[in-house]
Amino acid sequence: MSRCLTRPAALAASAALLTSALLAATAPVASAAPAKYSQAAAEKALKRAGVTWVSSGRCSNRKNSRCTSFEQINRSTVAGVIDFKKAGRCAVTITAGTEKGHASGTYSHWNGYKVDLKLTSCVNSYVTHRFTYVGQRKGDHAKQYKSPSGNVYAREGSHWDVTYYRGSR
């Protein structure tokens, strides 16, 4: 007899779980903005990893296109540069960060997703031999290589323009 009494309760509980699961599955997922670094925090993390940077204007002002800024750079971008340095065992020098003067868009320098890396034989060799060639970029025809994690390295004339969609190589 207790079996009959518990069965409706079990059905009600199952229905409640199913309803909450359906609601959860159809609810919009909030997309969080990427975590950002300040200039000082990014410099500290990069310096600790042995990554260097240069600035034609010898400055870090984000609003000056002659500077190399890390203000508001994504933490995943910094992690990507550090991972790349460790994996490639190359000297890595950043030549551009989040300063103005680059193309706009969601995955832009300004929004913290991109950095430019100095061309060196070690960096060039690592990218072209370890990553997958995915064709030329529209517009400037830069050769593009995709890392296993989906980051894109575009060989521009004087540097690698790197988009870090994810932190790791």
XYZ file of N, CA and C in Angstrom:
507
model
N 0.807 -1.184 0.000
C 0.000 0.000 0.000
C 0.860 1.261 0.000
N 1.935 1.260 0.722
C 2.824 2.416 0.727
C 3.406 2.659 -0.652
N 3.488 1.607 -1.445
C 3.989 1.727 -2.802
C 3.086 2.635 -3.638
N 1.805 2.519 -3.472
C 0.844 3.347 -4.208
C 0.902 4.792 -3.764
N 1.167 5.001 -2.506
C 1.212 6.364 -2.002
C 2.478 7.085 -2.451
N 3.570 6.403 -2.567
C 4.813 7.067 -2.938
C 4.945 7.262 -4.438
N 4.244 6.475 -5.214
C 4.359 6.594 -6.671
C 3.907 7.966 -7.181
N 2.755 8.493 -6.740
C 2.370 9.837 -7.202
C 3.383 10.903 -6.755
N 3.939 10.746 -5.586
C 4.936 11.719 -5.110
C 6.180 11.658 -5.973
N 6.581 10.438 -6.346
C 7.755 10.279 -7.210
C 7.499 10.869 -8.582
N 6.303 10.665 -9.128
C 5.952 11.245 -10.432
C 5.961 12.769 -10.376
N 5.444 13.327 -9.307
C 5.427 14.785 -9.155
C 6.847 15.336 -9.074
N 7.710 14.639 -8.345
C 9.101 15.077 -8.230
C 9.797 14.990 -9.576
N 9.551 13.915 -10.316
C 10.148 13.762 -11.648
C 9.678 14.860 -12.581
N 8.406 15.179 -12.530
C 7.854 16.238 -13.384
C 8.468 17.582 -13.035
N 8.663 17.826 -11.756
C 9.276 19.095 -11.335
C 10.719 19.195 -11.829
N 11.457 18.101 -11.742
C 12.846 18.096 -12.224
C 12.894 18.308 -13.734
N 12.012 17.639 -14.455
C 11.965 17.777 -15.903
C 11.623 19.209 -16.301
N 10.657 19.800 -15.621
C 10.270 21.180 -15.916
C 11.426 22.146 -15.662
N 12.125 21.977 -14.545
C 13.245 22.888 -14.251
C 14.385 22.677 -15.238
N 14.611 21.439 -15.679
C 15.658 21.176 -16.669
C 15.320 21.821 -18.003
N 14.062 21.740 -18.402
C 13.636 22.371 -19.658
C 13.767 23.883 -19.589
N 13.393 24.445 -18.464
C 13.534 25.899 -18.298
C 14.996 26.307 -18.351
N 15.848 25.544 -17.700
C 17.279 25.856 -17.709
C 17.863 25.742 -19.105
N 17.398 24.768 -19.868
C 17.926 24.552 -21.218
C 17.507 25.656 -22.174
N 16.364 26.281 -21.935
C 15.883 27.320 -22.848
C 16.221 28.729 -22.381
N 16.711 28.865 -21.157
C 17.060 30.191 -20.650
C 18.300 30.704 -21.366
N 18.336 31.991 -21.706
C 19.524 32.527 -22.371
C 20.734 32.447 -21.456
N 21.861 32.125 -22.046
C 23.104 32.027 -21.291
C 23.772 33.399 -21.292
N 24.102 33.883 -20.121
C 24.777 35.173 -20.015
C 26.235 34.997 -20.420
N 26.700 35.828 -21.330
C 28.108 35.751 -21.713
C 28.872 36.825 -20.946
N 29.804 36.367 -20.176
C 30.577 37.282 -19.352
C 31.674 37.929 -20.189
N 31.948 39.169 -19.889
C 33.053 39.863 -20.553
C 34.353 39.240 -20.073
N 35.361 39.206 -20.950
C 36.632 38.610 -20.531
C 37.283 39.408 -19.401
N 37.987 38.692 -18.543
C 38.711 39.348 -17.451
C 39.850 40.172 -18.048
N 40.079 41.351 -17.494
C 41.058 42.302 -18.023
C 42.200 42.534 -17.042
N 43.322 42.966 -17.588
C 44.478 43.387 -16.800
C 44.620 44.900 -16.871
N 45.175 45.464 -15.836
C 45.637 46.855 -15.887
C 47.011 46.831 -16.553
N 47.517 47.988 -16.899
C 48.853 48.081 -17.491
C 49.898 47.443 -16.566
N 49.872 47.832 -15.298
C 50.876 47.349 -14.342
C 50.789 45.836 -14.143
N 49.580 45.307 -14.027
C 49.417 43.867 -13.796
C 49.858 43.059 -15.017
N 49.539 43.536 -16.218
C 49.959 42.838 -17.435
C 51.478 42.870 -17.562
N 52.083 44.034 -17.319
C 53.545 44.130 -17.377
C 54.198 43.159 -16.410
N 53.658 43.070 -15.205
C 54.222 42.182 -14.190
C 54.154 40.721 -14.648
N 53.003 40.302 -15.164
C 52.833 38.912 -15.615
C 53.754 38.604 -16.795
N 53.830 39.522 -17.747
C 54.682 39.309 -18.922
C 56.160 39.291 -18.540
N 56.557 40.237 -17.708
C 57.963 40.312 -17.285
C 58.363 39.044 -16.538
N 57.500 38.561 -15.645
C 57.766 37.340 -14.878
C 57.990 36.150 -15.813
N 57.301 36.140 -16.959
C 57.420 35.033 -17.922
C 58.556 35.237 -18.918
N 59.218 36.392 -18.859
C 60.322 36.652 -19.771
C 59.908 37.218 -21.118
N 58.669 37.681 -21.224
C 58.197 38.318 -22.452
C 58.563 39.801 -22.378
N 59.130 40.322 -23.467
C 59.509 41.737 -23.507
C 58.563 42.493 -24.440
N 58.675 43.797 -24.437
C 57.872 44.633 -25.323
C 58.653 45.885 -25.667
N 58.302 46.466 -26.806
C 58.916 47.712 -27.257
C 57.808 48.681 -27.640
N 58.159 49.956 -27.607
C 57.220 51.008 -27.973
C 57.976 52.065 -28.760
N 57.508 52.356 -29.963
C 58.198 53.369 -30.771
C 58.179 54.728 -30.085
N 57.155 54.976 -29.282
C 57.069 56.244 -28.560
C 57.604 56.172 -27.142
N 58.134 55.010 -26.758
C 58.643 54.789 -25.396
C 57.597 55.165 -24.339
N 56.357 54.641 -24.553
C 55.250 54.999 -23.665
C 54.239 53.858 -23.623
N 53.248 54.001 -22.732
C 52.209 52.972 -22.617
C 50.800 53.569 -22.603
N 50.660 54.799 -23.035
C 49.360 55.474 -23.061
C 48.456 54.845 -24.114
N 47.358 54.288 -23.695
C 46.427 53.589 -24.577
C 45.873 54.485 -25.681
N 45.788 55.762 -25.424
C 45.200 56.695 -26.391
C 46.207 57.249 -27.387
N 47.467 56.805 -27.287
C 48.525 57.265 -28.181
C 48.964 56.089 -29.057
N 48.779 56.202 -30.360
C 49.085 55.093 -31.267
C 50.588 54.787 -31.357
N 51.447 55.676 -30.865
C 52.898 55.417 -30.874
C 53.345 54.624 -29.644
N 52.422 54.389 -28.721
C 52.731 53.654 -27.495
C 52.390 52.172 -27.671
N 52.906 51.361 -26.765
C 52.483 49.964 -26.666
C 51.814 49.818 -25.310
N 50.499 49.667 -25.346
C 49.703 49.624 -24.124
C 49.178 48.219 -23.861
N 49.050 47.891 -22.579
C 48.399 46.648 -22.159
C 47.157 46.950 -21.326
N 46.816 48.210 -21.192
C 45.635 48.584 -20.412
C 44.404 47.944 -21.037
N 43.639 47.225 -20.239
C 42.415 46.529 -20.673
C 42.672 45.333 -21.591
N 43.878 44.788 -21.573
C 44.157 43.575 -22.347
C 43.491 42.398 -21.639
N 42.995 41.447 -22.404
C 42.368 40.275 -21.809
C 43.414 39.423 -21.096
N 43.046 38.899 -19.952
C 43.953 38.002 -19.237
C 44.277 36.788 -20.098
N 43.307 36.331 -20.881
C 43.544 35.177 -21.745
C 44.531 35.500 -22.860
N 44.600 36.752 -23.287
C 45.584 37.155 -24.294
C 46.986 37.088 -23.703
N 47.148 37.626 -22.507
C 48.449 37.568 -21.828
C 48.841 36.106 -21.592
N 47.893 35.287 -21.153
C 48.172 33.862 -20.944
C 48.576 33.198 -22.257
N 47.947 33.593 -23.359
C 48.285 33.037 -24.660
C 49.700 33.373 -25.084
N 50.108 34.604 -24.868
C 51.479 35.014 -25.205
C 52.480 34.229 -24.358
N 52.197 34.107 -23.077
C 53.096 33.383 -22.177
C 53.164 31.908 -22.567
N 52.024 31.300 -22.858
C 52.004 29.896 -23.293
C 52.797 29.714 -24.584
N 52.636 30.657 -25.511
C 53.360 30.584 -26.772
C 54.871 30.643 -26.533
N 55.294 31.536 -25.657
C 56.722 31.654 -25.348
C 57.259 30.358 -24.753
N 56.528 29.789 -23.820
C 56.964 28.538 -23.183
C 57.030 27.394 -24.182
N 56.017 27.271 -25.005
C 55.958 26.157 -25.956
C 57.025 26.277 -27.038
N 57.201 27.495 -27.554
C 58.153 27.690 -28.646
C 59.585 27.849 -28.198
N 59.760 28.158 -26.906
C 61.096 28.411 -26.364
C 61.831 29.478 -27.161
N 61.066 30.481 -27.587
C 61.604 31.602 -28.361
C 61.613 32.861 -27.501
N 62.478 33.785 -27.852
C 62.373 35.126 -27.292
C 61.134 35.752 -27.933
N 60.244 36.289 -27.107
C 59.003 36.879 -27.617
C 58.963 38.346 -27.215
N 58.773 39.206 -28.228
C 58.682 40.647 -27.996
C 57.377 41.163 -28.569
N 56.591 41.824 -27.736
C 55.335 42.440 -28.166
C 55.644 43.828 -28.711
N 55.118 44.121 -29.900
C 55.337 45.429 -30.517
C 54.074 46.282 -30.543
N 52.927 45.700 -30.220
C 51.676 46.456 -30.138
C 50.706 45.710 -29.248
N 49.887 46.489 -28.545
C 48.896 45.917 -27.631
C 47.534 46.532 -27.850
N 47.020 47.179 -26.815
C 45.651 47.696 -26.839
C 45.547 49.174 -27.211
N 46.631 49.755 -27.660
C 46.600 51.180 -28.006
C 45.765 51.430 -29.262
N 45.283 52.665 -29.395
C 44.488 53.018 -30.571
C 45.357 52.984 -31.824
N 44.690 52.969 -32.970
C 45.423 52.995 -34.226
C 45.363 51.695 -35.000
N 44.627 50.716 -34.480
C 44.488 49.433 -35.161
C 43.055 49.303 -35.669
N 42.815 48.292 -36.493
C 41.467 48.042 -37.011
C 40.506 47.769 -35.851
N 39.261 48.160 -36.044
C 38.247 47.958 -35.013
C 37.603 46.583 -35.171
N 36.678 46.275 -34.303
C 35.953 45.015 -34.350
C 35.954 44.343 -32.998
N 35.148 43.322 -32.874
C 35.042 42.608 -31.604
C 36.389 42.062 -31.158
N 37.059 41.334 -32.041
C 38.340 40.703 -31.708
C 39.493 41.600 -32.141
N 39.560 42.773 -31.544
C 40.531 43.793 -31.948
C 41.595 44.012 -30.876
N 42.589 44.793 -31.262
C 43.614 45.219 -30.299
C 42.942 45.981 -29.159
N 42.116 46.965 -29.504
C 41.475 47.841 -28.520
C 40.679 47.036 -27.503
N 40.010 45.973 -27.949
C 39.186 45.161 -27.058
C 39.984 44.092 -26.310
N 41.307 44.064 -26.504
C 42.168 43.209 -25.701
C 42.447 41.822 -26.241
N 41.984 41.531 -27.452
C 42.164 40.191 -28.019
C 43.440 40.032 -28.835
N 44.082 41.130 -29.221
C 45.215 41.044 -30.138
C 46.477 41.678 -29.579
N 47.587 41.120 -30.030
C 48.895 41.738 -29.853
C 49.663 41.529 -31.149
N 50.671 42.340 -31.365
C 51.610 42.133 -32.466
C 52.901 41.615 -31.864
N 53.478 40.602 -32.513
C 54.735 40.023 -32.055
C 55.828 40.281 -33.074
N 57.016 40.574 -32.570
C 58.184 40.826 -33.413
C 58.534 39.573 -34.206
N 58.878 39.780 -35.470
C 59.344 38.681 -36.311
C 60.742 38.265 -35.873
N 60.911 36.995 -35.622
C 62.239 36.422 -35.387
C 62.241 35.063 -36.086
N 63.413 34.534 -36.354
C 63.474 33.238 -37.030
C 62.843 32.153 -36.166
N 63.003 32.218 -34.862
C 62.430 31.221 -33.966
C 60.903 31.299 -33.963
N 60.349 32.485 -33.784
C 58.893 32.661 -33.779
C 58.316 32.257 -35.129
N 58.938 32.720 -36.216
C 58.450 32.399 -37.559
C 58.429 30.896 -37.787
N 59.491 30.225 -37.420
C 59.595 28.789 -37.621
C 58.554 28.041 -36.791
N 58.406 28.446 -35.541
C 57.440 27.761 -34.670
C 56.026 27.879 -35.244
N 55.627 29.083 -35.612
C 54.270 29.295 -36.134
C 54.057 28.512 -37.426
N 54.975 28.628 -38.357
C 54.762 28.024 -39.675
C 54.915 26.504 -39.683
N 55.639 25.939 -38.715
C 55.819 24.488 -38.674
C 54.891 23.775 -37.695
N 54.395 24.476 -36.686
C 53.561 23.837 -35.661
C 52.070 24.125 -35.818
N 51.733 25.217 -36.492
C 50.335 25.589 -36.632
C 49.862 25.307 -38.052
N 48.560 25.264 -38.237
C 47.962 24.916 -39.526
C 47.753 26.162 -40.373
N 48.270 26.116 -41.588
C 48.045 27.219 -42.527
C 46.567 27.204 -42.916
N 45.895 28.348 -42.787
C 44.456 28.417 -43.068
C 44.119 29.398 -44.190
N 45.117 29.850 -44.919
C 44.863 30.724 -46.057
C 45.207 32.175 -45.778
N 44.979 32.984 -46.799
C 45.276 34.406 -46.691
C 44.074 35.162 -46.138
N 44.377 36.188 -45.357
C 43.338 37.036 -44.794
C 42.799 37.945 -45.884
N 41.505 38.165 -45.874
C 40.908 39.087 -46.843
C 41.438 40.487 -46.580
N 41.573 41.250 -47.595
C 42.033 42.623 -47.449
C 43.525 42.762 -47.674
N 44.325 42.336 -46.710
C 45.777 42.519 -46.822
C 46.514 41.260 -47.275
N 45.818 40.165 -47.437
C 46.388 38.894 -47.908
C 47.481 38.327 -47.000
N 47.454 38.697 -45.724
C 48.426 38.144 -44.777
C 48.192 36.640 -44.649
N 49.278 35.862 -44.655
C 49.169 34.417 -44.461
C 48.777 34.158 -43.009
N 47.797 33.276 -42.818
C 47.276 32.993 -41.487
C 47.532 31.545 -41.083
N 47.864 31.374 -39.799
C 48.103 30.064 -39.231
C 47.274 29.949 -37.959
N 46.626 28.785 -37.791
C 45.770 28.580 -36.628
C 46.413 27.579 -35.674
N 46.464 27.963 -34.402
C 47.013 27.085 -33.371
C 45.977 26.021 -33.018
N 46.382 24.948 -32.335
C 45.425 23.910 -31.952
C 44.248 24.428 -31.120
N 44.446 25.503 -30.366
C 43.353 26.039 -29.546
C 42.500 27.067 -30.287
N 42.850 27.367 -31.539
C 42.019 28.266 -32.330
C 42.506 29.691 -32.447
N 43.642 30.016 -31.850
C 44.199 31.360 -31.981
C 44.793 31.508 -33.382
N 44.736 32.732 -33.926
C 45.177 32.951 -35.302
C 46.370 33.898 -35.341
N 47.424 33.451 -36.035
C 48.663 34.206 -36.214
C 48.723 34.633 -37.679
N 48.628 35.932 -37.943
C 48.651 36.447 -39.315
C 49.985 37.146 -39.554
N 50.691 36.710 -40.593
C 52.016 37.270 -40.903
C 51.827 38.549 -41.715
N 51.908 39.677 -41.015
C 51.860 40.963 -41.689
C 53.285 41.320 -42.080
N 53.487 42.409 -42.774
C 54.811 42.748 -43.279
C 55.915 42.760 -42.247
N 55.710 43.425 -41.126
C 56.792 43.618 -40.167
C 56.581 42.900 -38.839
N 55.512 42.120 -38.718
C 55.207 41.483 -37.431
C 54.149 40.395 -37.608
N 53.912 39.637 -36.531
C 52.799 38.697 -36.462
C 51.653 39.398 -35.749
N 50.500 39.454 -36.386
C 49.285 40.000 -35.791
C 48.529 38.801 -35.224
N 48.451 38.706 -33.892
C 47.917 37.505 -33.264
C 46.591 37.810 -32.571
N 45.590 36.986 -32.878
C 44.287 37.083 -32.233
C 44.149 35.905 -31.289
N 44.045 36.216 -30.005
C 43.898 35.186 -28.975
C 42.433 35.044 -28.611
N 41.802 34.073 -29.243
C 40.417 33.753 -28.902
C 40.387 33.004 -27.577
N 41.456 32.257 -27.307
C 41.642 31.492 -26.078
C 43.082 31.708 -25.613
N 43.334 31.455 -24.360
C 44.663 31.705 -23.836
C 45.767 30.815 -24.369
N 45.537 29.535 -24.429
C 46.612 28.605 -24.780
C 46.922 28.602 -26.255
N 48.123 28.083 -26.566
C 48.637 27.997 -27.920
C 47.559 27.651 -28.908
